[in-house]
Amino acid sequence: MPSIPDGCRVIHLNLVARHGTRAPTKKRIKELDRLAIRLEALINEAKQSLKSDSLKKIPSWIKGWESRWKGRTKGGELTSEGEEELYNLATRVKERFQDLFDDEYHPDVYSIRATQVSRASASAVAFGLGLLSGKGKLGPGNNRAFSVLSESRASDICLRFFDSCETYKAYRKRKEPDVQKQKEPILEHVTAALVNRYHLNFTTQDVSSLWFLCKQEASLLNITNQACGLFNEAEVYFLEWTDDLEGFVLKGYGESINYRMGLPLLKDVVQSMEEAIIAKKENHPDGTYEKARLRFAHAETVVPFSCLLGLFLEGSDFEKIQREEALDLPPMPPHGRNWKGSVVAPFAGNNMLVLYQCPGKTSDDSTSEGQNNSYFIQVLHNELPVSMPGCGNKDFCPFEEFKEKIVKPHLKHDYDMICKIKPPVAREEPATFGSKVSGFFTGLFSQKGYRVASAENVKTEL
């Protein structure tokens, strides 16, 4: 991992972050309520048809289980853990880039933006509290007030571009049933394994809900010995793959509309850096130009933005994207894969684009003439430097090269043009997908010695 050359200093920071850990949404709360009713019915059915030895195989927690969120009519809000995630992120960012955040706070110098969804704006507030802790006169913590800007949900094409993109909404509606079909063979195999193991007549919907419950218990309650304990390690790997498949197809590289609709955000990021460079060239004094643009949104924002940067691709996939060719689905276990939802966009997941000013020429690469040769970009994903395929797999890239190789190919598209409804084009799906999957599991699921799912396996839902 290359270090930042001596003499380089940070002059601007762009942050695109997902909100922190949230409570289940209303839709998911209802699903868990239905699951409680189903589990009670399965237990009663088992009591009538099973012998005592078989009944002993049923995990004790299932008997009388009720959802922790039973009776709640609202959901999706930022949890206290989510608040801490963003507050702590801010303190780390402030510590890491001390010189950048030593100016007096002004909303035009440190711009904080969020969507109009409460968990995103609450995340922005938690981050702001961490960033400006001790810098004001409010209360015992010496806090200070700060501004959080939001666009209307109906017109926010920078952070909620997916809400206004009719082409994307039509694609997703059309594609969701296909994704469910692709997940079905795995759910069927896991369901058969659980029925055999616990002698309860689970359906694939039951298993899908139990897998969701496992992720909720692990991430929100730190419980991994109940729903998560139903699955062995192989089953966890395959269920995680189904989540990653869904994220890839419906939010990621599965179709170019997924990320091209994020163009307004990419343009906003580049524009903010260009303005910082102009301010530096014209010797504007500190405190008179923007030093950080800090944005708080959703997985549906962070994932497309990561794709626009070309992150988490396999092998030659970046060249395929440049040629606008379709990409293969993420490899199935036991093969490794770069595309993992728990890495790409976990709760509080983020991309930071750090703009550096470096003295003279600090790269062997030939870039275009001009003073911009002394400006470089480093991309941090979840606070770690990440290589950019479009920049020779470097994580420290000349700004002009970043614009030419990574940004410019996307600019031939226009948000308004790509987001207008066009006649759908039929695409063929591999006819043998289900049979390929079916033949793959039987041996894997029958292997012995798998461990119970761990919190690390299931910590985060995309």
Short mmCIF file of C-alpha atoms in Angstrom, two decimals:
data_model
loop_
_atom_site.label_atom_id
_atom_site.label_comp_id
_atom_site.label_asym_id
_atom_site.label_seq_id
_atom_site.Cartn_x
_atom_site.Cartn_y
_atom_site.Cartn_z
CA MET A 1 0.00 0.00 0.00
CA PRO A 2 1.77 3.20 -1.11
CA SER A 3 2.15 5.95 1.45
CA ILE A 4 1.33 9.58 0.73
CA PRO A 5 4.47 11.28 -0.68
CA ASP A 6 6.27 13.71 1.61
CA GLY A 7 5.12 17.28 1.35
CA CYS A 8 1.57 16.44 0.21
CA ARG A 9 -1.21 18.01 2.25
CA VAL A 10 -4.96 17.48 2.29
CA ILE A 11 -6.94 20.43 0.91
CA HIS A 12 -10.44 18.97 0.53
CA LEU A 13 -12.51 15.98 1.63
CA ASN A 14 -15.63 14.45 0.09
CA LEU A 15 -17.58 11.98 2.22
CA VAL A 16 -20.47 9.84 0.96
CA ALA A 17 -21.78 7.79 3.90
CA ARG A 18 -24.64 5.44 4.59
CA HIS A 19 -26.73 6.06 7.69
CA GLY A 20 -25.84 4.10 10.82
CA THR A 21 -27.51 1.00 12.23
CA ARG A 22 -31.28 1.35 12.14
CA ALA A 23 -34.29 -0.43 13.59
CA PRO A 24 -36.28 -2.74 11.29
CA THR A 25 -38.59 -0.92 8.89
CA LYS A 26 -42.40 -1.16 9.23
CA LYS A 27 -42.50 -3.76 6.46
CA ARG A 28 -39.90 -5.91 8.22
CA ILE A 29 -41.61 -5.52 11.62
CA LYS A 30 -44.78 -6.98 10.08
CA GLU A 31 -42.73 -9.83 8.57
CA LEU A 32 -41.31 -10.70 12.00
CA ASP A 33 -44.81 -10.58 13.52
CA ARG A 34 -45.96 -13.07 10.85
CA LEU A 35 -42.91 -15.23 11.62
CA ALA A 36 -43.90 -15.43 15.30
CA ILE A 37 -47.35 -16.68 14.30
CA ARG A 38 -45.78 -19.23 11.90
CA LEU A 39 -43.34 -20.55 14.50
CA GLU A 40 -46.16 -21.04 17.02
CA ALA A 41 -48.17 -22.95 14.39
CA LEU A 42 -45.15 -25.13 13.53
CA ILE A 43 -44.57 -25.96 17.20
CA ASN A 44 -48.23 -26.91 17.71
CA GLU A 45 -48.11 -29.04 14.56
CA ALA A 46 -44.95 -30.76 15.78
CA LYS A 47 -46.44 -31.51 19.21
CA GLN A 48 -49.29 -33.37 17.57
CA SER A 49 -47.24 -35.38 15.10
CA LEU A 50 -43.78 -35.90 16.57
CA LYS A 51 -42.46 -38.24 19.25
CA SER A 52 -40.74 -36.77 22.30
CA ASP A 53 -37.26 -37.56 20.91
CA SER A 54 -37.97 -35.49 17.81
CA LEU A 55 -39.45 -32.66 19.86
CA LYS A 56 -36.16 -32.39 21.74
CA LYS A 57 -34.43 -31.40 18.50
CA ILE A 58 -36.47 -28.18 18.30
CA PRO A 59 -34.40 -25.28 19.71
CA SER A 60 -35.95 -24.08 22.95
CA TRP A 61 -35.91 -20.39 21.95
CA ILE A 62 -38.47 -21.06 19.17
CA LYS A 63 -41.12 -22.10 21.68
CA GLY A 64 -43.05 -18.98 22.58
CA TRP A 65 -40.76 -16.68 20.57
CA GLU A 66 -41.99 -13.13 20.06
CA SER A 67 -40.44 -10.36 18.03
CA ARG A 68 -38.61 -7.69 20.03
CA TRP A 69 -40.45 -5.16 17.86
CA LYS A 70 -43.94 -6.63 18.34
CA GLY A 71 -46.68 -4.03 18.32
CA ARG A 72 -44.53 -1.22 16.98
CA THR A 73 -46.21 0.85 14.29
CA LYS A 74 -43.15 2.83 13.24
CA GLY A 75 -39.66 1.67 12.30
CA GLY A 76 -36.49 2.38 10.40
CA GLU A 77 -35.14 4.99 12.82
CA LEU A 78 -31.46 5.37 13.71
CA THR A 79 -30.59 3.36 16.83
CA SER A 80 -28.29 4.49 19.63
CA GLU A 81 -25.65 2.16 18.16
CA GLY A 82 -26.10 3.92 14.81
CA GLU A 83 -25.63 7.30 16.50
CA GLU A 84 -22.38 6.10 18.04
CA GLU A 85 -21.14 4.75 14.70
CA LEU A 86 -21.42 8.18 13.05
CA TYR A 87 -20.20 10.12 16.09
CA ASN A 88 -17.11 7.90 16.31
CA LEU A 89 -16.54 8.11 12.54
CA ALA A 90 -16.46 11.90 12.88
CA THR A 91 -13.93 11.83 15.71
CA ARG A 92 -11.66 9.53 13.65
CA VAL A 93 -11.99 11.73 10.55
CA LYS A 94 -11.20 14.86 12.62
CA GLU A 95 -8.16 13.15 14.13
CA ARG A 96 -6.92 11.83 10.78
CA PHE A 97 -7.25 15.13 8.93
CA GLN A 98 -6.49 17.59 11.72
CA ASP A 99 -5.17 20.33 9.43
CA LEU A 100 -8.35 20.22 7.35
CA PHE A 101 -10.68 20.71 10.31
CA ASP A 102 -8.76 23.36 12.26
CA ASP A 103 -10.74 26.29 10.82
CA GLU A 104 -13.62 27.92 12.64
CA TYR A 105 -16.86 26.15 11.67
CA HIS A 106 -18.85 27.77 8.90
CA PRO A 107 -21.55 25.93 6.92
CA ASP A 108 -19.93 26.99 3.64
CA VAL A 109 -16.51 25.67 4.76
CA TYR A 110 -17.78 22.39 6.22
CA SER A 111 -20.93 21.53 4.30
CA ILE A 112 -23.10 18.81 5.88
CA ARG A 113 -25.88 17.37 3.71
CA ALA A 114 -28.41 14.57 4.20
CA THR A 115 -31.51 13.15 2.60
CA GLN A 116 -34.90 13.97 4.09
CA VAL A 117 -35.16 10.49 5.60
CA SER A 118 -34.87 10.72 9.38
CA ARG A 119 -32.18 8.05 9.81
CA ALA A 120 -29.93 9.84 7.30
CA SER A 121 -30.42 13.31 8.77
CA ALA A 122 -29.99 11.91 12.30
CA SER A 123 -26.73 10.32 11.11
CA ALA A 124 -25.60 13.73 9.85
CA VAL A 125 -26.39 15.26 13.25
CA ALA A 126 -24.48 12.51 15.10
CA PHE A 127 -21.50 13.06 12.78
CA GLY A 128 -21.68 16.84 13.27
CA LEU A 129 -21.72 16.43 17.04
CA GLY A 130 -18.56 14.34 16.85
CA LEU A 131 -16.86 16.70 14.40
CA LEU A 132 -17.55 19.86 16.43
CA SER A 133 -17.40 18.42 19.95
CA GLY A 134 -15.80 20.94 22.30
CA LYS A 135 -15.84 23.71 19.69
CA GLY A 136 -18.84 25.65 21.02
CA LYS A 137 -20.47 26.92 24.19
CA LEU A 138 -23.63 24.82 24.39
CA GLY A 139 -24.08 22.66 27.49
CA PRO A 140 -21.47 20.77 29.50
CA GLY A 141 -20.03 19.22 26.29
CA ASN A 142 -19.30 22.66 24.81
CA ASN A 143 -21.26 21.72 21.68
CA ARG A 144 -22.18 24.11 18.94
CA ALA A 145 -25.04 24.36 16.48
CA PHE A 146 -24.40 23.41 12.86
CA SER A 147 -26.34 23.29 9.63
CA VAL A 148 -27.61 20.14 7.89
CA LEU A 149 -28.96 20.81 4.39
CA SER A 150 -31.54 18.58 2.68
CA GLU A 151 -33.19 18.63 -0.71
CA SER A 152 -36.83 17.64 -1.11
CA ARG A 153 -37.21 13.86 -1.39
CA ALA A 154 -39.02 14.39 -4.68
CA SER A 155 -36.18 16.27 -6.35
CA ASP A 156 -32.96 15.17 -4.61
CA ILE A 157 -31.10 13.75 -7.61
CA CYS A 158 -27.77 14.07 -5.82
CA LEU A 159 -28.40 11.76 -2.85
CA ARG A 160 -31.75 10.12 -3.72
CA PHE A 161 -31.33 9.82 -7.49
CA PHE A 162 -33.01 6.40 -7.33
CA ASP A 163 -36.29 8.03 -6.28
CA SER A 164 -36.53 10.18 -9.39
CA CYS A 165 -35.16 7.72 -11.97
CA GLU A 166 -38.16 6.13 -13.70
CA THR A 167 -35.98 3.85 -15.81
CA TYR A 168 -34.37 2.42 -12.68
CA LYS A 169 -37.70 1.91 -10.91
CA ALA A 170 -39.05 0.06 -13.95
CA TYR A 171 -35.87 -2.06 -14.17
CA ARG A 172 -36.05 -2.98 -10.50
CA LYS A 173 -39.74 -3.89 -10.65
CA ARG A 174 -39.05 -6.08 -13.69
CA LYS A 175 -35.93 -7.68 -12.23
CA GLU A 176 -37.00 -8.46 -8.65
CA PRO A 177 -38.96 -11.62 -9.61
CA ASP A 178 -35.93 -12.88 -11.56
CA VAL A 179 -33.69 -12.36 -8.55
CA GLN A 180 -36.12 -14.31 -6.37
CA LYS A 181 -36.02 -17.18 -8.88
CA GLN A 182 -32.22 -17.16 -8.77
CA LYS A 183 -32.27 -17.29 -4.97
CA GLU A 184 -34.91 -20.04 -4.85
CA PRO A 185 -32.64 -23.10 -5.33
CA ILE A 186 -30.50 -22.06 -2.38
CA LEU A 187 -33.51 -21.34 -0.19
CA GLU A 188 -34.99 -24.72 -1.13
CA HIS A 189 -31.78 -26.55 -0.19
CA VAL A 190 -31.44 -24.71 3.11
CA THR A 191 -35.13 -25.29 3.88
CA ALA A 192 -34.80 -29.03 3.23
CA ALA A 193 -31.75 -29.14 5.50
CA LEU A 194 -33.55 -27.30 8.33
CA VAL A 195 -36.68 -29.48 8.04
CA ASN A 196 -34.48 -32.56 8.29
CA ARG A 197 -32.45 -31.14 11.18
CA TYR A 198 -35.24 -29.79 13.39
CA HIS A 199 -38.29 -31.80 12.21
CA LEU A 200 -40.33 -28.63 11.64
CA ASN A 201 -42.15 -28.10 8.34
CA PHE A 202 -40.43 -24.85 7.38
CA THR A 203 -41.23 -23.21 4.03
CA THR A 204 -38.75 -21.19 1.98
CA GLN A 205 -40.53 -18.03 3.21
CA ASP A 206 -39.99 -19.17 6.80
CA VAL A 207 -36.29 -19.66 6.12
CA SER A 208 -36.01 -16.29 4.40
CA SER A 209 -37.60 -14.61 7.44
CA LEU A 210 -35.40 -16.59 9.86
CA TRP A 211 -32.30 -15.48 7.95
CA PHE A 212 -33.47 -11.86 8.22
CA LEU A 213 -34.11 -12.39 11.94
CA CYS A 214 -30.60 -13.80 12.32
CA LYS A 215 -29.10 -10.63 10.82
CA GLN A 216 -31.29 -8.38 12.97
CA GLU A 217 -30.43 -10.25 16.17
CA ALA A 218 -26.72 -10.19 15.35
CA SER A 219 -26.48 -6.53 14.33
CA LEU A 220 -28.98 -4.95 16.75
CA LEU A 221 -29.08 -7.28 19.77
CA ASN A 222 -25.70 -9.06 19.59
CA ILE A 223 -27.53 -12.41 19.72
CA THR A 224 -26.06 -15.16 17.56
CA ASN A 225 -27.24 -18.33 19.30
CA GLN A 226 -30.93 -18.18 18.31
CA ALA A 227 -31.95 -17.65 14.67
CA CYS A 228 -28.30 -17.64 13.56
CA GLY A 229 -27.75 -20.90 15.40
CA LEU A 230 -30.23 -22.65 13.09
CA PHE A 231 -27.78 -22.48 10.16
CA ASN A 232 -24.45 -24.20 9.72
CA GLU A 233 -21.49 -22.39 8.22
CA ALA A 234 -22.07 -23.58 4.65
CA GLU A 235 -25.67 -22.41 4.78
CA VAL A 236 -24.59 -18.99 6.07
CA TYR A 237 -22.11 -18.63 3.19
CA PHE A 238 -24.79 -19.43 0.61
CA LEU A 239 -27.45 -17.23 2.21
CA GLU A 240 -24.94 -14.37 2.30
CA TRP A 241 -24.32 -14.99 -1.39
CA THR A 242 -28.05 -14.65 -2.13
CA ASP A 243 -28.01 -11.26 -0.37
CA ASP A 244 -24.95 -10.22 -2.38
CA LEU A 245 -26.55 -11.44 -5.61
CA GLU A 246 -29.61 -9.29 -4.90
CA GLY A 247 -27.49 -6.23 -4.11
CA PHE A 248 -25.35 -6.77 -7.21
CA VAL A 249 -28.31 -7.13 -9.59
CA LEU A 250 -30.65 -4.51 -8.10
CA LYS A 251 -28.21 -1.89 -6.78
CA GLY A 252 -24.76 -2.61 -8.20
CA TYR A 253 -23.00 -3.75 -11.35
CA GLY A 254 -25.87 -6.01 -12.47
CA GLU A 255 -27.14 -3.32 -14.86
CA SER A 256 -25.57 0.00 -15.82
CA ILE A 257 -28.71 2.01 -14.93
CA ASN A 258 -28.06 1.08 -11.28
CA TYR A 259 -24.96 3.25 -11.08
CA ARG A 260 -25.28 5.62 -14.03
CA MET A 261 -28.20 7.27 -12.27
CA GLY A 262 -25.61 8.34 -9.64
CA LEU A 263 -23.98 10.73 -12.14
CA PRO A 264 -25.28 13.90 -10.42
CA LEU A 265 -23.48 12.82 -7.24
CA LEU A 266 -20.24 12.05 -9.08
CA LYS A 267 -20.38 15.45 -10.83
CA ASP A 268 -21.01 17.16 -7.48
CA VAL A 269 -17.96 15.45 -5.96
CA VAL A 270 -15.69 16.42 -8.85
CA GLN A 271 -17.01 19.98 -8.93
CA SER A 272 -16.30 20.46 -5.22
CA MET A 273 -12.70 19.31 -5.73
CA GLU A 274 -12.21 21.55 -8.77
CA GLU A 275 -13.47 24.53 -6.77
CA ALA A 276 -10.99 23.71 -3.97
CA ILE A 277 -8.15 23.57 -6.53
CA ILE A 278 -9.14 26.95 -7.98
CA ALA A 279 -9.22 28.43 -4.46
CA LYS A 280 -5.70 27.09 -3.84
CA LYS A 281 -4.36 28.39 -7.16
CA GLU A 282 -5.82 31.82 -6.46
CA ASN A 283 -4.39 31.77 -2.93
CA HIS A 284 -7.73 32.22 -1.18
CA PRO A 285 -7.18 32.40 2.60
CA ASP A 286 -8.40 29.54 4.80
CA GLY A 287 -11.98 29.97 5.92
CA THR A 288 -13.08 31.47 2.60
CA TYR A 289 -13.60 28.26 0.62
CA GLU A 290 -15.12 24.84 1.19
CA LYS A 291 -12.80 22.28 2.80
CA ALA A 292 -15.19 19.35 3.24
CA ARG A 293 -18.49 18.24 1.73
CA LEU A 294 -20.05 15.64 4.02
CA ARG A 295 -23.07 13.65 2.79
CA PHE A 296 -25.32 11.16 4.59
CA ALA A 297 -27.67 8.93 2.64
CA HIS A 298 -28.45 5.26 1.97
CA ALA A 299 -27.11 1.97 0.64
CA GLU A 300 -28.86 2.85 -2.63
CA THR A 301 -26.61 5.94 -2.73
CA VAL A 302 -23.30 4.46 -1.57
CA VAL A 303 -23.45 1.32 -3.75
CA PRO A 304 -23.94 3.10 -7.11
CA PHE A 305 -21.30 5.66 -6.16
CA SER A 306 -18.81 2.85 -5.41
CA CYS A 307 -19.64 1.37 -8.82
CA LEU A 308 -19.04 4.69 -10.59
CA LEU A 309 -15.55 4.66 -9.06
CA GLY A 310 -15.02 1.09 -10.28
CA LEU A 311 -14.54 -0.46 -6.83
CA PHE A 312 -14.97 -4.17 -5.97
CA LEU A 313 -14.64 -5.50 -9.49
CA GLU A 314 -13.23 -8.87 -10.50
CA GLY A 315 -10.25 -9.09 -12.90
CA SER A 316 -10.94 -7.38 -16.22
CA ASP A 317 -14.43 -6.18 -15.24
CA PHE A 318 -13.40 -2.52 -15.33
CA GLU A 319 -12.61 -2.80 -19.05
CA LYS A 320 -15.99 -4.50 -19.59
CA ILE A 321 -17.74 -1.60 -17.91
CA GLN A 322 -15.87 0.87 -20.13
CA ARG A 323 -17.16 -1.10 -23.14
CA GLU A 324 -20.63 -1.22 -21.56
CA GLU A 325 -20.64 -5.02 -21.48
CA ALA A 326 -22.62 -7.05 -18.95
CA LEU A 327 -20.73 -8.47 -15.98
CA ASP A 328 -20.92 -11.99 -14.58
CA LEU A 329 -22.71 -12.54 -11.28
CA PRO A 330 -20.52 -12.68 -8.15
CA PRO A 331 -18.85 -16.12 -7.92
CA MET A 332 -20.67 -18.60 -5.69
CA PRO A 333 -19.10 -20.20 -2.61
CA PRO A 334 -16.69 -21.76 -2.08
CA HIS A 335 -15.09 -19.33 -4.56
CA GLY A 336 -14.10 -15.98 -3.10
CA ARG A 337 -15.64 -12.75 -4.40
CA ASN A 338 -14.92 -9.05 -4.16
CA TRP A 339 -18.61 -8.09 -4.10
CA LYS A 340 -19.90 -8.47 -0.54
CA GLY A 341 -22.72 -6.30 0.71
CA SER A 342 -21.32 -6.39 4.25
CA VAL A 343 -18.18 -4.70 2.88
CA VAL A 344 -19.56 -2.52 0.06
CA ALA A 345 -22.25 -0.75 2.11
CA PRO A 346 -22.61 -1.82 5.76
CA PHE A 347 -24.39 0.49 8.18
CA ALA A 348 -22.27 3.68 8.38
CA GLY A 349 -20.27 2.41 5.37
CA ASN A 350 -18.64 5.22 3.44
CA ASN A 351 -16.41 6.40 0.64
CA MET A 352 -14.05 9.32 1.21
CA LEU A 353 -12.31 11.07 -1.67
CA VAL A 354 -9.37 12.95 -0.26
CA LEU A 355 -7.82 15.70 -2.41
CA TYR A 356 -4.10 16.33 -1.89
CA GLN A 357 -1.87 19.14 -3.05
CA CYS A 358 1.65 17.90 -3.66
CA PRO A 359 4.78 19.95 -4.41
CA GLY A 360 5.93 19.66 -8.04
CA LYS A 361 5.58 16.39 -9.89
CA THR A 362 5.25 13.41 -7.54
CA SER A 363 4.20 10.73 -10.00
CA ASP A 364 5.98 8.84 -12.75
CA ASP A 365 2.78 8.89 -14.77
CA SER A 366 2.56 11.42 -17.57
CA THR A 367 -0.48 13.61 -17.06
CA SER A 368 -1.74 16.58 -18.99
CA GLU A 369 0.20 19.81 -18.74
CA GLY A 370 -0.72 22.41 -16.17
CA GLN A 371 -0.66 23.06 -12.46
CA ASN A 372 -3.21 20.28 -11.81
CA ASN A 373 -0.33 17.81 -12.00
CA SER A 374 0.32 18.59 -8.35
CA TYR A 375 -3.17 17.50 -7.23
CA PHE A 376 -3.93 13.90 -6.34
CA ILE A 377 -6.92 11.86 -5.20
CA GLN A 378 -6.94 9.09 -2.63
CA VAL A 379 -10.09 6.99 -2.27
CA LEU A 380 -10.82 5.52 1.14
CA HIS A 381 -13.53 2.91 1.48
CA ASN A 382 -14.66 2.44 5.08
CA GLU A 383 -11.57 4.48 6.00
CA LEU A 384 -9.06 2.20 4.24
CA PRO A 385 -7.22 3.11 1.00
CA VAL A 386 -8.69 1.17 -1.92
CA SER A 387 -7.11 0.65 -5.32
CA MET A 388 -8.83 2.08 -8.39
CA PRO A 389 -8.79 -0.14 -11.51
CA GLY A 390 -9.21 2.97 -13.64
CA CYS A 391 -5.99 4.40 -12.25
CA GLY A 392 -3.66 1.44 -12.73
CA ASN A 393 -4.89 -0.11 -9.47
CA LYS A 394 -3.30 2.71 -7.48
CA ASP A 395 -5.03 4.26 -4.49
CA PHE A 396 -3.20 7.59 -4.98
CA CYS A 397 -4.14 8.93 -8.38
CA PRO A 398 -3.32 12.20 -10.21
CA PHE A 399 -6.51 14.27 -10.25
CA GLU A 400 -6.40 14.77 -14.01
CA GLU A 401 -5.96 11.02 -14.55
CA PHE A 402 -8.87 10.36 -12.18
CA LYS A 403 -11.07 12.68 -14.22
CA GLU A 404 -9.90 11.30 -17.58
CA LYS A 405 -9.93 7.56 -16.84
CA ILE A 406 -12.65 7.16 -14.20
CA VAL A 407 -15.05 10.11 -14.49
CA LYS A 408 -15.02 11.08 -18.17
CA PRO A 409 -16.33 7.74 -19.59
CA HIS A 410 -19.51 8.22 -17.54
CA LEU A 411 -20.06 11.79 -18.72
CA LYS A 412 -21.26 10.73 -22.16
CA HIS A 413 -24.48 9.83 -20.35
CA ASP A 414 -26.97 12.29 -18.96
CA TYR A 415 -29.22 11.74 -15.92
CA ASP A 416 -32.38 13.07 -17.57
CA MET A 417 -31.83 10.97 -20.68
CA ILE A 418 -31.04 7.68 -18.95
CA CYS A 419 -33.84 8.07 -16.39
CA LYS A 420 -36.66 8.58 -18.85
CA ILE A 421 -38.65 5.43 -19.50
CA LYS A 422 -37.57 3.60 -22.64
CA PRO A 423 -39.18 0.50 -24.16
CA PRO A 424 -37.80 -2.48 -22.17
CA VAL A 425 -35.27 -4.66 -23.97
CA ALA A 426 -35.66 -8.38 -23.35
CA ARG A 427 -32.54 -9.99 -21.93
CA GLU A 428 -31.98 -13.72 -21.85
CA GLU A 429 -31.21 -15.35 -18.55
CA PRO A 430 -28.98 -18.44 -18.36
CA ALA A 431 -31.44 -21.31 -18.73
CA THR A 432 -29.40 -23.68 -16.63
CA PHE A 433 -28.91 -21.44 -13.58
CA GLY A 434 -31.21 -23.44 -11.30
CA SER A 435 -29.77 -26.78 -12.29
CA LYS A 436 -26.22 -25.52 -11.85
CA VAL A 437 -27.04 -24.36 -8.33
CA SER A 438 -28.93 -27.53 -7.41
CA GLY A 439 -26.07 -29.80 -8.30
CA PHE A 440 -23.68 -27.66 -6.34
CA PHE A 441 -25.07 -27.79 -2.84
CA THR A 442 -25.91 -31.33 -1.97
CA GLY A 443 -22.31 -32.25 -1.19
CA LEU A 444 -21.53 -28.99 0.58
CA PHE A 445 -24.54 -29.01 2.86
CA SER A 446 -23.94 -32.63 3.85
CA GLN A 447 -20.37 -31.98 5.03
CA LYS A 448 -19.83 -32.33 8.76
CA GLY A 449 -18.01 -30.06 11.16
CA TYR A 450 -19.47 -26.70 10.20
CA ARG A 451 -19.49 -24.08 12.94
CA VAL A 452 -22.53 -22.12 14.04
CA ALA A 453 -22.88 -18.73 12.32
CA SER A 454 -20.76 -16.04 13.94
CA ALA A 455 -21.59 -12.37 14.47
CA GLU A 456 -18.96 -11.44 11.87
CA ASN A 457 -20.71 -13.55 9.23
CA VAL A 458 -24.08 -11.92 9.67
CA LYS A 459 -23.39 -8.53 11.25
CA THR A 460 -24.80 -6.29 8.57
CA GLU A 461 -27.73 -6.24 6.21
CA LEU A 462 -27.23 -4.28 3.02
#
